[in-house]
Short mmCIF file of C-alpha atoms in Angstrom, two decimals:
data_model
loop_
_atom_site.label_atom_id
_atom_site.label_comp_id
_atom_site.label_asym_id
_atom_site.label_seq_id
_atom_site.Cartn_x
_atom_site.Cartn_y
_atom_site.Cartn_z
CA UNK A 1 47.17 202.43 -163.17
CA UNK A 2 44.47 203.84 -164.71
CA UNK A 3 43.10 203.18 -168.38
CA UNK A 4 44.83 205.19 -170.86
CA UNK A 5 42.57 207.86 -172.64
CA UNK A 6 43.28 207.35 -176.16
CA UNK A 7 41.92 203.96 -177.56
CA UNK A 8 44.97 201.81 -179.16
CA UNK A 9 44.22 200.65 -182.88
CA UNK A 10 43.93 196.87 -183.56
CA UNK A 11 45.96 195.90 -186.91
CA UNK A 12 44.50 192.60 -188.81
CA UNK A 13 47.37 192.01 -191.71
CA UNK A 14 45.15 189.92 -194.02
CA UNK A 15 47.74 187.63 -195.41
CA UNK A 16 46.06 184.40 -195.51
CA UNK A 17 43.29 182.49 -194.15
CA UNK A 18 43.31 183.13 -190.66
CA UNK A 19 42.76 186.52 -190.83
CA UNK A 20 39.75 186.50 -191.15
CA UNK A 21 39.05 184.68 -187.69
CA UNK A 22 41.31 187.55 -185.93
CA UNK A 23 39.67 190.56 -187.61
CA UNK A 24 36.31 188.84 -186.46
CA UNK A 25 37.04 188.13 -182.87
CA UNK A 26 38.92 191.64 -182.72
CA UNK A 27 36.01 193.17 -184.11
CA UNK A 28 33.18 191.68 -181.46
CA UNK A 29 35.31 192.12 -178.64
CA UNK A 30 35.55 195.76 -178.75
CA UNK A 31 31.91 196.04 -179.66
CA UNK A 32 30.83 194.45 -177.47
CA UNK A 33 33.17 196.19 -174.62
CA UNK A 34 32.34 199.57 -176.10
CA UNK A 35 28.46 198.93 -175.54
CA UNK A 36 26.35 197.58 -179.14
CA UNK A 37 24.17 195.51 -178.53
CA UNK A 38 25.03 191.69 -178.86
CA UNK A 39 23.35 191.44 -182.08
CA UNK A 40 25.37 194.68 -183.55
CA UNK A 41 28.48 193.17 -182.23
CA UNK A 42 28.25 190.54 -184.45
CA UNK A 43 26.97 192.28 -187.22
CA UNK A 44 30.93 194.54 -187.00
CA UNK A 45 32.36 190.52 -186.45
CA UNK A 46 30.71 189.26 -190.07
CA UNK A 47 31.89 192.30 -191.53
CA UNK A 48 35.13 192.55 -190.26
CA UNK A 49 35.90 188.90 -191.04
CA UNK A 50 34.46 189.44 -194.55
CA UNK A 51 36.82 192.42 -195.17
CA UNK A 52 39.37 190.46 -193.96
CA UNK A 53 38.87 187.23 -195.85
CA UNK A 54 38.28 189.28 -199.33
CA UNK A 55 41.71 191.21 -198.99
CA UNK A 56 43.20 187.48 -198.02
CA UNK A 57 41.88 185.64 -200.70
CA UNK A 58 42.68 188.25 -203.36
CA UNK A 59 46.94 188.90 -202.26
CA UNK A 60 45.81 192.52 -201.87
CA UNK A 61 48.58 192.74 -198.98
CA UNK A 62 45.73 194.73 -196.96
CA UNK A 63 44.71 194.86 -193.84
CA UNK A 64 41.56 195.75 -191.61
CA UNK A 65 41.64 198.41 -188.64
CA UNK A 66 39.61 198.04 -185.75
CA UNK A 67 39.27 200.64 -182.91
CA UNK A 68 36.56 202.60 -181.49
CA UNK A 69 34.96 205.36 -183.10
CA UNK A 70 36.37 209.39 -182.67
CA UNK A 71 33.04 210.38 -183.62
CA UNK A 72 31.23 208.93 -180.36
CA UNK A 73 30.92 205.43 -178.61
CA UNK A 74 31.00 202.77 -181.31
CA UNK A 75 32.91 201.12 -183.60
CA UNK A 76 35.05 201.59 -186.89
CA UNK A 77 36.19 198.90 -188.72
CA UNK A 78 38.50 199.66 -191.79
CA UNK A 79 39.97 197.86 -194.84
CA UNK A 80 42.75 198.60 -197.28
CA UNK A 81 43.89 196.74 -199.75
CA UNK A 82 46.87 197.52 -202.51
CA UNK A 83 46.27 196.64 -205.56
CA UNK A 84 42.26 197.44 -205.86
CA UNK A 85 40.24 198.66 -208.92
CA UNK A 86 42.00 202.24 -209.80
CA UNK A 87 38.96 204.31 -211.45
CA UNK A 88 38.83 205.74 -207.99
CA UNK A 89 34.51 205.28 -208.88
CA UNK A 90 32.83 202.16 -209.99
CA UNK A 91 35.27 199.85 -209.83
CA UNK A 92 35.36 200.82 -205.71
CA UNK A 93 31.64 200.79 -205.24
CA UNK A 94 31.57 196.95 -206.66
CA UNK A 95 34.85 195.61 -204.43
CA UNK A 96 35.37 192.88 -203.95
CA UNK A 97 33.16 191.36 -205.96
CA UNK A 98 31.54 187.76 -204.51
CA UNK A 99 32.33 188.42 -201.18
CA UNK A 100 30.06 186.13 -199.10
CA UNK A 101 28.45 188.45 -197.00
CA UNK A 102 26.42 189.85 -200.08
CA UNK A 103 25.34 186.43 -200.53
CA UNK A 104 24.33 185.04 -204.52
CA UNK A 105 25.20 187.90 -206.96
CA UNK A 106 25.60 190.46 -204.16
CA UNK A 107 29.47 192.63 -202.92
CA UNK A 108 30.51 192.57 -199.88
CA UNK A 109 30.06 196.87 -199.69
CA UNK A 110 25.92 196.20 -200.71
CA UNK A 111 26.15 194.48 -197.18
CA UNK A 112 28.22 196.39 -195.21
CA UNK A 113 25.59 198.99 -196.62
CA UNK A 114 22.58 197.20 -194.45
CA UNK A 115 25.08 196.26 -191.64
CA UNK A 116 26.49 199.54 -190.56
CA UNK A 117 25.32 203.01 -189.39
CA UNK A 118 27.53 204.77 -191.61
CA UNK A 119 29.46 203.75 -194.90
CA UNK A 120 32.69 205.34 -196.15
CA UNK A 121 34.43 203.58 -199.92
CA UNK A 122 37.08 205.41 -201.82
CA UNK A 123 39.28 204.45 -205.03
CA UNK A 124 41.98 206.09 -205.54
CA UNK A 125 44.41 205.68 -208.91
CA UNK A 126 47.21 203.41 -208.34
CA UNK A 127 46.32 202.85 -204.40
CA UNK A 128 43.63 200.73 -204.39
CA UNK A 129 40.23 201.26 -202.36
CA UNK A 130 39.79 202.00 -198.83
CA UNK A 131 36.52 201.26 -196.52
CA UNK A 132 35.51 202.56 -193.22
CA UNK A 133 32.18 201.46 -191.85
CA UNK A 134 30.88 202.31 -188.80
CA UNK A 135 28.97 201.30 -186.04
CA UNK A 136 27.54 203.59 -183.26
CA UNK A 137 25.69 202.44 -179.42
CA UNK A 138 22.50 203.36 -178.31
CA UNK A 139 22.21 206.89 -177.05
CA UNK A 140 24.95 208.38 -178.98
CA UNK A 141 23.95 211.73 -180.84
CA UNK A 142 24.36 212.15 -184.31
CA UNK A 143 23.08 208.92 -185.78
CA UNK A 144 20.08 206.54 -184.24
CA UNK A 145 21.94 203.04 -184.34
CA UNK A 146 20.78 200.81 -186.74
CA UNK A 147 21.13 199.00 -190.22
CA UNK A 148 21.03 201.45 -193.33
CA UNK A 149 20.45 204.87 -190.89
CA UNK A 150 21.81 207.91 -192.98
CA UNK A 151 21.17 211.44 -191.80
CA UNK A 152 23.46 214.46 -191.22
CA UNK A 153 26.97 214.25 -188.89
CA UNK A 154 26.49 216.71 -186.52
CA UNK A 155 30.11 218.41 -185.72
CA UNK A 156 33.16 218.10 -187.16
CA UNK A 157 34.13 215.07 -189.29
CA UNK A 158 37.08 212.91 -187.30
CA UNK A 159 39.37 210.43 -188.19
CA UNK A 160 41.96 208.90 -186.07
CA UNK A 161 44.37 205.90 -185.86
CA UNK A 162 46.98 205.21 -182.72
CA UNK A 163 49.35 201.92 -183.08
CA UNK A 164 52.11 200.81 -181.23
CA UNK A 165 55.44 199.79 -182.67
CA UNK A 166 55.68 196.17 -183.96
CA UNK A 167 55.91 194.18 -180.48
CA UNK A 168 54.52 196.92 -178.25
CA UNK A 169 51.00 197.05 -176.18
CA UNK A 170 51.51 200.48 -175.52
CA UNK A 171 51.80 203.49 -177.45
CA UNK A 172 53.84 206.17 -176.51
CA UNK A 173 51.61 208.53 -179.34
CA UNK A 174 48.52 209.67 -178.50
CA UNK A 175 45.43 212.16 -179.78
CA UNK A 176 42.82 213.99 -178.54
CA UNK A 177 40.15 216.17 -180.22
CA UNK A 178 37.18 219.11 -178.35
CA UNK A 179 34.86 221.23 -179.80
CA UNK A 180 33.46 224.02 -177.87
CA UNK A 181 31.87 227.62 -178.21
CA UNK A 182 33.29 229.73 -179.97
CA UNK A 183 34.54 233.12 -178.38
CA UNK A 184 35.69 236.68 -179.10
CA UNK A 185 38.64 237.61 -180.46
CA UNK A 186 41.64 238.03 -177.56
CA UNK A 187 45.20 239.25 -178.22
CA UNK A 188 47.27 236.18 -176.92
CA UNK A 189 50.35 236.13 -179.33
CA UNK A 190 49.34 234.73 -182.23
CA UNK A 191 51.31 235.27 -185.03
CA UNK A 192 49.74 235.73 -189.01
CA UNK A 193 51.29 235.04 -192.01
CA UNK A 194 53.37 238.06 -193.34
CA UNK A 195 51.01 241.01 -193.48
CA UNK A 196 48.74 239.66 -191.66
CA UNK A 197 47.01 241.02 -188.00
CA UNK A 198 46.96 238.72 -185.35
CA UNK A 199 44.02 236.37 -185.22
CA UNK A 200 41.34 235.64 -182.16
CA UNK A 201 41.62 233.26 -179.73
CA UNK A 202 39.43 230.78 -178.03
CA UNK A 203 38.75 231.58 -174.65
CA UNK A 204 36.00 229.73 -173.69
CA UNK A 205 35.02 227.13 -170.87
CA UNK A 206 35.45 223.74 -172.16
CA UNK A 207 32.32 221.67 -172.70
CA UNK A 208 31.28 219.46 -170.21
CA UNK A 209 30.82 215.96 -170.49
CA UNK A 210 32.94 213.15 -170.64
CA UNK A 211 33.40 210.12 -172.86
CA UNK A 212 34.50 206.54 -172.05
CA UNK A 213 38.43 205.92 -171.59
CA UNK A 214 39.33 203.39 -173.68
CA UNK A 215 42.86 201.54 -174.52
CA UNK A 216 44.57 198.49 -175.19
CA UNK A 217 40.93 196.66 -176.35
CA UNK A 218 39.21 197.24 -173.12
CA UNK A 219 36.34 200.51 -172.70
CA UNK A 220 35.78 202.42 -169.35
CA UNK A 221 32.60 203.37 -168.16
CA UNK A 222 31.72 207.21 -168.85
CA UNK A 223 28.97 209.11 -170.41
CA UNK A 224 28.57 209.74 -174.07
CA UNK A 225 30.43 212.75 -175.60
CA UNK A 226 30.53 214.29 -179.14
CA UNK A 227 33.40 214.56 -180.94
CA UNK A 228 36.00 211.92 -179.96
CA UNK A 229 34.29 209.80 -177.09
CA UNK A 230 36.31 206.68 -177.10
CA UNK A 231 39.55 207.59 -178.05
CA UNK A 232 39.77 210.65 -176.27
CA UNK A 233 37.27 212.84 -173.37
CA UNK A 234 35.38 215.49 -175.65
CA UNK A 235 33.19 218.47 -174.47
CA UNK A 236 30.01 218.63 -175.50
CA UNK A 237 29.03 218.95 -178.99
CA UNK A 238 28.33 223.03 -180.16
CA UNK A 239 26.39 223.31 -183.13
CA UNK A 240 28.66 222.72 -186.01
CA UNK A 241 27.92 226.01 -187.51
CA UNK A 242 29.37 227.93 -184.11
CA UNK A 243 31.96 225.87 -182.81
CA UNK A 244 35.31 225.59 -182.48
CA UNK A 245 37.63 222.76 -183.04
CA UNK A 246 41.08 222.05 -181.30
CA UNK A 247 42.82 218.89 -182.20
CA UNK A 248 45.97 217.15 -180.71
CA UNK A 249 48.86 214.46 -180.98
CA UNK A 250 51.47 214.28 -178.72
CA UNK A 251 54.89 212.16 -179.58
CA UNK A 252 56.24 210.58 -176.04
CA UNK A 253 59.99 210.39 -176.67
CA UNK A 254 61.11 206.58 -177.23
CA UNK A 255 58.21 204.02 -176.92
CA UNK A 256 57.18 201.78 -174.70
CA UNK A 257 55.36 202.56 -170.91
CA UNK A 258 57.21 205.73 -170.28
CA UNK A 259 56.43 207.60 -173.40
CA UNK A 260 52.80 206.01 -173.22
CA UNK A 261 52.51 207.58 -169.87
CA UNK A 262 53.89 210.95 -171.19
CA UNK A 263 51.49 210.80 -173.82
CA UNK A 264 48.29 210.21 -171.22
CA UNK A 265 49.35 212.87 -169.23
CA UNK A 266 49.49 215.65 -172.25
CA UNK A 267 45.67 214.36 -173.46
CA UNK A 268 44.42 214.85 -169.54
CA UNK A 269 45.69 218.17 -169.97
CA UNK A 270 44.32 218.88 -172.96
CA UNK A 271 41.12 218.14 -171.98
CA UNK A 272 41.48 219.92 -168.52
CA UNK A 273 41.30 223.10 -170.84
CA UNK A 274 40.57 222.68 -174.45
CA UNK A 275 39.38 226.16 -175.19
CA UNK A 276 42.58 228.33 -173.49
CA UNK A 277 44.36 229.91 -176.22
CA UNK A 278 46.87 227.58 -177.88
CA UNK A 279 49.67 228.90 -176.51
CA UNK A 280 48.98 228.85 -172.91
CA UNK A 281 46.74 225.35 -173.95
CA UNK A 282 50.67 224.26 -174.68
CA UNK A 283 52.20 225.63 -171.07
CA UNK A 284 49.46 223.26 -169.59
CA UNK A 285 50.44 220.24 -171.23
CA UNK A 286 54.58 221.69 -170.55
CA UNK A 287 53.13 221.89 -166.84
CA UNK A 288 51.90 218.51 -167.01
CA UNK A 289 54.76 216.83 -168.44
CA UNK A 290 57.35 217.91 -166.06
CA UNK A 291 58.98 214.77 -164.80
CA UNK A 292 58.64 212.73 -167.39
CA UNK A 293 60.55 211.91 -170.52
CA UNK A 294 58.51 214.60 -172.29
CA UNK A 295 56.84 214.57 -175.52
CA UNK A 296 56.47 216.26 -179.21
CA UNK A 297 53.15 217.81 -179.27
CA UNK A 298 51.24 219.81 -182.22
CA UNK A 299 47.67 221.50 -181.85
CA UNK A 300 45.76 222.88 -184.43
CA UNK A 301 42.08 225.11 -183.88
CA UNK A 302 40.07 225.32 -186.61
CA UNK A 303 37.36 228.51 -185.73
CA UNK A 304 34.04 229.56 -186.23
CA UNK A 305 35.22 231.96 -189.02
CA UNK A 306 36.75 229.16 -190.83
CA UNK A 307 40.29 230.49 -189.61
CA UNK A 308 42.93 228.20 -188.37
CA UNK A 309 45.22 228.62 -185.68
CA UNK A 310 48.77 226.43 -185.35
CA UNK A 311 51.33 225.75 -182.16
CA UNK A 312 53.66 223.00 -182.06
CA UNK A 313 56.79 222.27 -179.98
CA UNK A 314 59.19 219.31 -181.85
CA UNK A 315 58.36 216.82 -184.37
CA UNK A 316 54.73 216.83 -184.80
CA UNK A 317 53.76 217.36 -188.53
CA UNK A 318 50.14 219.81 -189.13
CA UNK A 319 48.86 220.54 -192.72
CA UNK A 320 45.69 221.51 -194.18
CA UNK A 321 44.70 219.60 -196.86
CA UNK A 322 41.91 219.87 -199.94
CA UNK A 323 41.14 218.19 -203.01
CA UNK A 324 43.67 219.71 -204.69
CA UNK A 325 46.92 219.21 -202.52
CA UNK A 326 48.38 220.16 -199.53
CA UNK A 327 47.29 223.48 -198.99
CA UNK A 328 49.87 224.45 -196.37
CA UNK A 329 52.50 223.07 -194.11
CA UNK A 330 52.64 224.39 -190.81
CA UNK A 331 56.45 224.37 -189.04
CA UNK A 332 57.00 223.52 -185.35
CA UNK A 333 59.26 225.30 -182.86
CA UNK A 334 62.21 223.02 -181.86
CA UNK A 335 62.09 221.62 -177.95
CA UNK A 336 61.11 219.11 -175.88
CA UNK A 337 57.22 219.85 -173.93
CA UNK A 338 57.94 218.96 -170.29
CA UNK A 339 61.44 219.61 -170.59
CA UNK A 340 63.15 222.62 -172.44
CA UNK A 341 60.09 223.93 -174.31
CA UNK A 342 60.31 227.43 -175.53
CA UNK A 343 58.06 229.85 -175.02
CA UNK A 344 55.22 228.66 -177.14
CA UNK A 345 53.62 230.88 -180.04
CA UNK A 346 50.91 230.53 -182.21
CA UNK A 347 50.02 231.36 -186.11
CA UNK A 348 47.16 231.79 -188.02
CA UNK A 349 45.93 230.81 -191.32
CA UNK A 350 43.48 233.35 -192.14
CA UNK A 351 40.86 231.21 -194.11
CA UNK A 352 41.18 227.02 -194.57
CA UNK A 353 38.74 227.08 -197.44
CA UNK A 354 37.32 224.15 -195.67
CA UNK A 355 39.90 222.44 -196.02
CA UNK A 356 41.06 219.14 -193.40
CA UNK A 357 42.93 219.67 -191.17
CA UNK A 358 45.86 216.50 -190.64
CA UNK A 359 48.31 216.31 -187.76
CA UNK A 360 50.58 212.84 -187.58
CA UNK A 361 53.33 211.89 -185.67
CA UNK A 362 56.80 211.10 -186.97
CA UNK A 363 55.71 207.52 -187.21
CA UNK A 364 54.10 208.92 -190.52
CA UNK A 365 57.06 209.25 -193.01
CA UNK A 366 56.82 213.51 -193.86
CA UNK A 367 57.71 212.50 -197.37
CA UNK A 368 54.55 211.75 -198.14
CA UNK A 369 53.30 215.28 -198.70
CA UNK A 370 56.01 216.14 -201.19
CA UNK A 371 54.43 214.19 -203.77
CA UNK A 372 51.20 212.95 -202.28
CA UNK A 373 49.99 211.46 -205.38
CA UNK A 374 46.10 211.62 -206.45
CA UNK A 375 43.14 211.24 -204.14
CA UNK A 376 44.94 210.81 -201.33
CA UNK A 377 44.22 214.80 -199.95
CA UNK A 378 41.24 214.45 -200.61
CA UNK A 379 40.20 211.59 -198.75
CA UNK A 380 37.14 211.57 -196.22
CA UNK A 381 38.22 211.96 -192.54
CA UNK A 382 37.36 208.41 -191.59
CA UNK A 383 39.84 207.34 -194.10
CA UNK A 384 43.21 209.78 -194.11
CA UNK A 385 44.86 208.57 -191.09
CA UNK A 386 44.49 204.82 -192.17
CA UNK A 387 45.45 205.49 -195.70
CA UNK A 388 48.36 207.31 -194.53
CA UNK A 389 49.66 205.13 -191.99
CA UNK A 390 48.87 201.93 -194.01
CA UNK A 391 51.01 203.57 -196.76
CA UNK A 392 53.76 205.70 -195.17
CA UNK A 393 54.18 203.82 -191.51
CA UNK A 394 57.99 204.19 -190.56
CA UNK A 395 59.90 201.73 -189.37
CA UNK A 396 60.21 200.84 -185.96
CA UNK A 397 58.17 203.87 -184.44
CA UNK A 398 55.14 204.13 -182.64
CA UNK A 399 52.61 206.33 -184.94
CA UNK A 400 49.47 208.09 -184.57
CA UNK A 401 47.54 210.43 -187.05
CA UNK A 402 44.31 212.74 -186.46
CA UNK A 403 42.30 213.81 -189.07
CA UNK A 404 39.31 216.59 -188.64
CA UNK A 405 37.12 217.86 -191.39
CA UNK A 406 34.23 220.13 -191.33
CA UNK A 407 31.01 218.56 -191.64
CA UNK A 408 29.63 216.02 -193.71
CA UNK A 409 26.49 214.84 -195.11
CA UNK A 410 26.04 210.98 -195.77
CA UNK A 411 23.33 209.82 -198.51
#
């Protein structure tokens, strides 16, 4: 059978001691799988153990994340803890303090700093802080590889995070992410809000190129791509200032193999045809589907002119999200893709103000955005979909969230 396309995250609880040792070997393994260098590898090892270790020693009930990177080959590593400095400033930039990786009067995030391509820390009030660094292979646009390198993300901004329920190796939830050109605007059903025309479509050829396969800790072999690599095939990157987005996560029914293989089939789909309009991008993955337990599956396009278009058959939550809230809550059409899946339609959301754009599966607890509390909206990409898993994970359910922001700029 053939690797999966979406990588599987690896959860570290850091409860005591030996955490530490697991977030380590977890972390070096897939770095070393996904391509860095042996010395990087062990750079993402020290830091994950660190992380780890800190969180442990300190009863912060955290945990580090470990999976390859949505923004291209490479690494993310990620740690939460629960009960971290709340000025949502300072008190994050110095935790935890006397970590050993910063060595004699040095934090743990000064090193992480020197250690990884790119550095993500946030504090938010009464949650505690949350840091994603990141690690990227040779060759990869965006970012040269290296210790300290900051310079501007090209593309979107991506977050992602894919776990199986407790007990589980496979994960029956799955997400995939493209950019490509923008095109003209095309009449294909999409619906406005009330008073509004309908929006354009994307109608473009998908990008070429196509990123490694990844899942269940091991990489594939495959070229670089922008956007997702690793966890997902990508076209290739547009310029961020023309392209078009189009993100997905598909909910196999149940768990286990079956709705893992469900879920494979609807991201090979997707990236079959990223740029067809989102409704007949839907009737692909329906197509695809047929004969197997079927699936929940949401799509969102976010478009050159900052418009953003929604279709979603069954219980795949979309927002977009800003500083100051949820912004809006899309709804989904009721049905089962592969099986008795209406005929699909699309809305648009005339202007996102920039906002990010958030689709999670059911595994994510929808009471969250009720009352989502400070901070937590306005979290970087790299960050939402752990935050919000780590915080609002059901019970007994496979979950996957996919988070995808407009460009950013790193110091």
């Amino acid at each position: 059978m053939e690797r999966p396309l979406t990588a599987v995250t690896v959860l570290v609880p850091a409860h005591d001691r030996d955490a530490a040792g697991t977030a380590a070997r977890a972390a070096r393994r897939a770095a070393s799988e996904l391509g860095l260098a042996a010395p990087r590898a062990e750079r993402t090892a020290e830091c994950a153990g660190e992380l780890a270790r800190a969180l442990a020693a300190r009863a912060e009930r955290g945990a580090v994340y470990v999976q390859p990177s949505p923004l291209g080959r490479g690494l993310d590593v990620a740690a939460i803890g629960s009960a971290l400095p709340e000025d949502g400033g300072a008190g994050a930039e110095r935790w935890p303090d006397g970590a050993r990786a910063g060595g004699p009067g040095g934090t743990l995030l000064e090193a992480l700093r020197e250690l990884a391509d790119d550095l993500v820390v946030r504090g938010t009030p009464g949650r505690g802080t949350a840091v994603c660094a990141r690690w990227r292979a040779s060759g990869v646009p965006g970012r040269p590889p290296g210790p300290g390198a900051r310079e501007a993300v090209a593309g979107p901004d991506v977050g992602a995070l894919r776990l199986p329920v407790d007990g589980e190796s496979s994960c029956g939830d799955a997400w995939a992410v493209a950019a490509v050109p923008a095109a003209g605007p095309a009449d294909d059903g999409i619906a406005g809000p009330p008073g509004a025309g309908a929006g354009p479509s994307l109608a473009a050829p998908p990008g070429a190129g196509a990123g490694p396969a990844c899942g269940d800790g091991r990489a594939a072999g495959g070229g670089p791509a922008a956007g997702n690599a690793p966890a997902g095939r990508s076209g290739a990157r547009p310029d961020a200032a023309t392209a078009a987005v189009t993100a997905m996560v598909v909910d196999g029914l149940g768990h286990g193999p079956a709705a893992a293989h469900a879920a494979d089939l609807a991201v090979r789909a997707f990236h079959d045809s990223p740029a067809l309009p989102l409704p007949r991008l839907m009737t692909a993955v329906h197509q695809a589907l047929r004969g197997t337990r079927g699936a929940a599956v949401g799509l969102l396009r976010r478009s050159a002119d900052g418009s953003v278009e929604h279709c979603s058959v069954g219980n795949v939550r979309a927002y977009v999200l800003g500083r100051d809230g949820v912004r809006h809550r899309f709804g989904a059409q009721p049905g089962v893709v592969g099986w008795n899946m209406p005929p699909p339609a699309a809305q648009r959301l005339p202007d996102a103000l920039d906002g990010t754009l958030l689709l999670h599966s059911d595994g994510v607890d929808g009471r969250w955005a009720h009352s989502p509390g400070p901070g937590l909206t306005g979290l970087p990409a790299p960050l939402l979909p752990v935050v919000l898993a780590h915080a609002h994970r059901a019970a007994r359910d496979d979950v996957t969230a996919l988070a995808v922001a407009p460009a950013r700029r790193t110091p």
